[in-house]
Amino acid sequence: MIFLSFFKTLIGKEVTIELKNDLTVTGQVHSVDQFLNIKLINIKVPNLEKYPHMASLKTCFIRGSVVRHIQISPEAVDFELLHEGTRREFKNFT
């Protein structure tokens, strides 16, 4: 549950997502669901020569199971909220 809460705080922020097929997509987080599926708006693909079919897209839905990693700018992360959430999760776990 902590991951969902964390990713919901990123709504409206710009992230870069690398997929398992090596496609990298940068965009603004519009929504995240309980399966960590992410909807991005205003997307950009840095390597359009390799993926020309992505040039016309403005939004995309990314299934959580195909995400390799997500790059988030340090300014977009509320570290105090993240620390508090992990403390609460740990208390509930023990």
Short mmCIF file of C-alpha atoms in Angstrom, two decimals:
data_model
loop_
_atom_site.label_atom_id
_atom_site.label_comp_id
_atom_site.label_asym_id
_atom_site.label_seq_id
_atom_site.Cartn_x
_atom_site.Cartn_y
_atom_site.Cartn_z
CA MET A 1 0.00 0.00 0.00
CA ILE A 2 2.92 2.33 0.64
CA PHE A 3 3.96 2.25 -3.03
CA LEU A 4 0.48 3.22 -4.19
CA SER A 5 0.36 6.11 -1.72
CA PHE A 6 3.81 7.24 -2.81
CA PHE A 7 3.00 7.15 -6.53
CA LYS A 8 -0.29 8.99 -5.95
CA THR A 9 1.76 11.90 -4.55
CA LEU A 10 3.48 12.10 -7.97
CA ILE A 11 0.26 12.98 -9.81
CA GLY A 12 0.95 16.15 -11.77
CA LYS A 13 4.74 15.66 -11.63
CA GLU A 14 7.01 14.71 -14.53
CA VAL A 15 8.65 11.27 -14.48
CA THR A 16 10.66 9.14 -16.88
CA ILE A 17 9.64 5.50 -17.16
CA GLU A 18 11.82 2.83 -18.74
CA LEU A 19 9.95 -0.24 -19.91
CA LYS A 20 11.22 -3.80 -20.10
CA ASN A 21 11.39 -3.52 -23.91
CA ASP A 22 13.91 -0.63 -23.53
CA LEU A 23 11.41 2.07 -24.52
CA THR A 24 11.78 5.21 -22.40
CA VAL A 25 8.82 7.57 -21.99
CA THR A 26 8.80 10.92 -20.19
CA GLY A 27 5.54 12.54 -19.19
CA GLN A 28 3.34 13.98 -16.50
CA VAL A 29 1.64 11.45 -14.19
CA HIS A 30 -2.13 11.68 -14.62
CA SER A 31 -3.24 8.67 -12.56
CA VAL A 32 -2.01 5.51 -10.82
CA ASP A 33 -4.10 2.49 -9.81
CA GLN A 34 -3.67 -0.35 -7.28
CA PHE A 35 -1.78 -2.47 -9.85
CA LEU A 36 0.69 0.43 -10.32
CA ASN A 37 -0.56 0.99 -13.84
CA ILE A 38 0.33 4.56 -14.77
CA LYS A 39 -1.35 6.98 -17.16
CA LEU A 40 0.95 9.69 -18.53
CA ILE A 41 -0.03 12.86 -20.36
CA ASN A 42 2.13 15.19 -22.48
CA ILE A 43 4.54 12.37 -23.25
CA LYS A 44 7.89 12.62 -25.00
CA VAL A 45 10.03 9.79 -26.32
CA PRO A 46 13.74 10.63 -26.49
CA ASN A 47 14.60 8.08 -29.19
CA LEU A 48 12.03 8.80 -31.93
CA GLU A 49 14.28 7.34 -34.64
CA LYS A 50 13.93 3.93 -33.02
CA TYR A 51 10.23 4.34 -32.11
CA PRO A 52 8.65 6.56 -34.82
CA HIS A 53 5.14 5.27 -34.03
CA MET A 54 5.34 7.04 -30.64
CA ALA A 55 5.70 10.52 -32.20
CA SER A 56 1.95 11.10 -32.57
CA LEU A 57 0.99 10.08 -29.02
CA LYS A 58 0.13 12.67 -26.39
CA THR A 59 -1.05 10.27 -23.66
CA CYS A 60 -0.28 6.67 -22.81
CA PHE A 61 -1.30 3.98 -20.36
CA ILE A 62 1.55 1.86 -19.02
CA ARG A 63 0.82 -1.48 -17.42
CA GLY A 64 2.65 -1.81 -14.10
CA SER A 65 4.11 -5.22 -14.92
CA VAL A 66 6.11 -3.87 -17.91
CA VAL A 67 7.92 -1.12 -15.97
CA ARG A 68 11.64 -1.68 -15.45
CA HIS A 69 12.21 1.48 -13.43
CA ILE A 70 10.90 4.99 -12.87
CA GLN A 71 13.12 8.07 -12.65
CA ILE A 72 11.78 10.78 -10.37
CA SER A 73 13.36 14.17 -9.77
CA PRO A 74 14.37 14.68 -6.10
CA GLU A 75 12.25 17.85 -5.97
CA ALA A 76 9.13 15.79 -6.72
CA VAL A 77 9.60 13.50 -3.70
CA ASP A 78 8.21 14.43 -0.29
CA PHE A 79 10.79 12.59 1.83
CA GLU A 80 9.10 13.40 5.13
CA LEU A 81 5.84 11.85 3.96
CA LEU A 82 7.74 8.82 2.62
CA HIS A 83 9.57 8.32 5.94
CA GLU A 84 6.32 8.62 7.89
CA GLY A 85 4.61 6.10 5.62
CA THR A 86 7.40 3.56 6.03
CA ARG A 87 7.30 3.98 9.81
CA ARG A 88 3.55 3.32 9.83
CA GLU A 89 3.94 0.28 7.54
CA PHE A 90 6.67 -1.14 9.75
CA LYS A 91 4.52 -0.66 12.87
CA ASN A 92 1.63 -2.51 11.23
CA PHE A 93 3.98 -5.27 10.12
CA THR A 94 5.36 -6.04 13.59
#
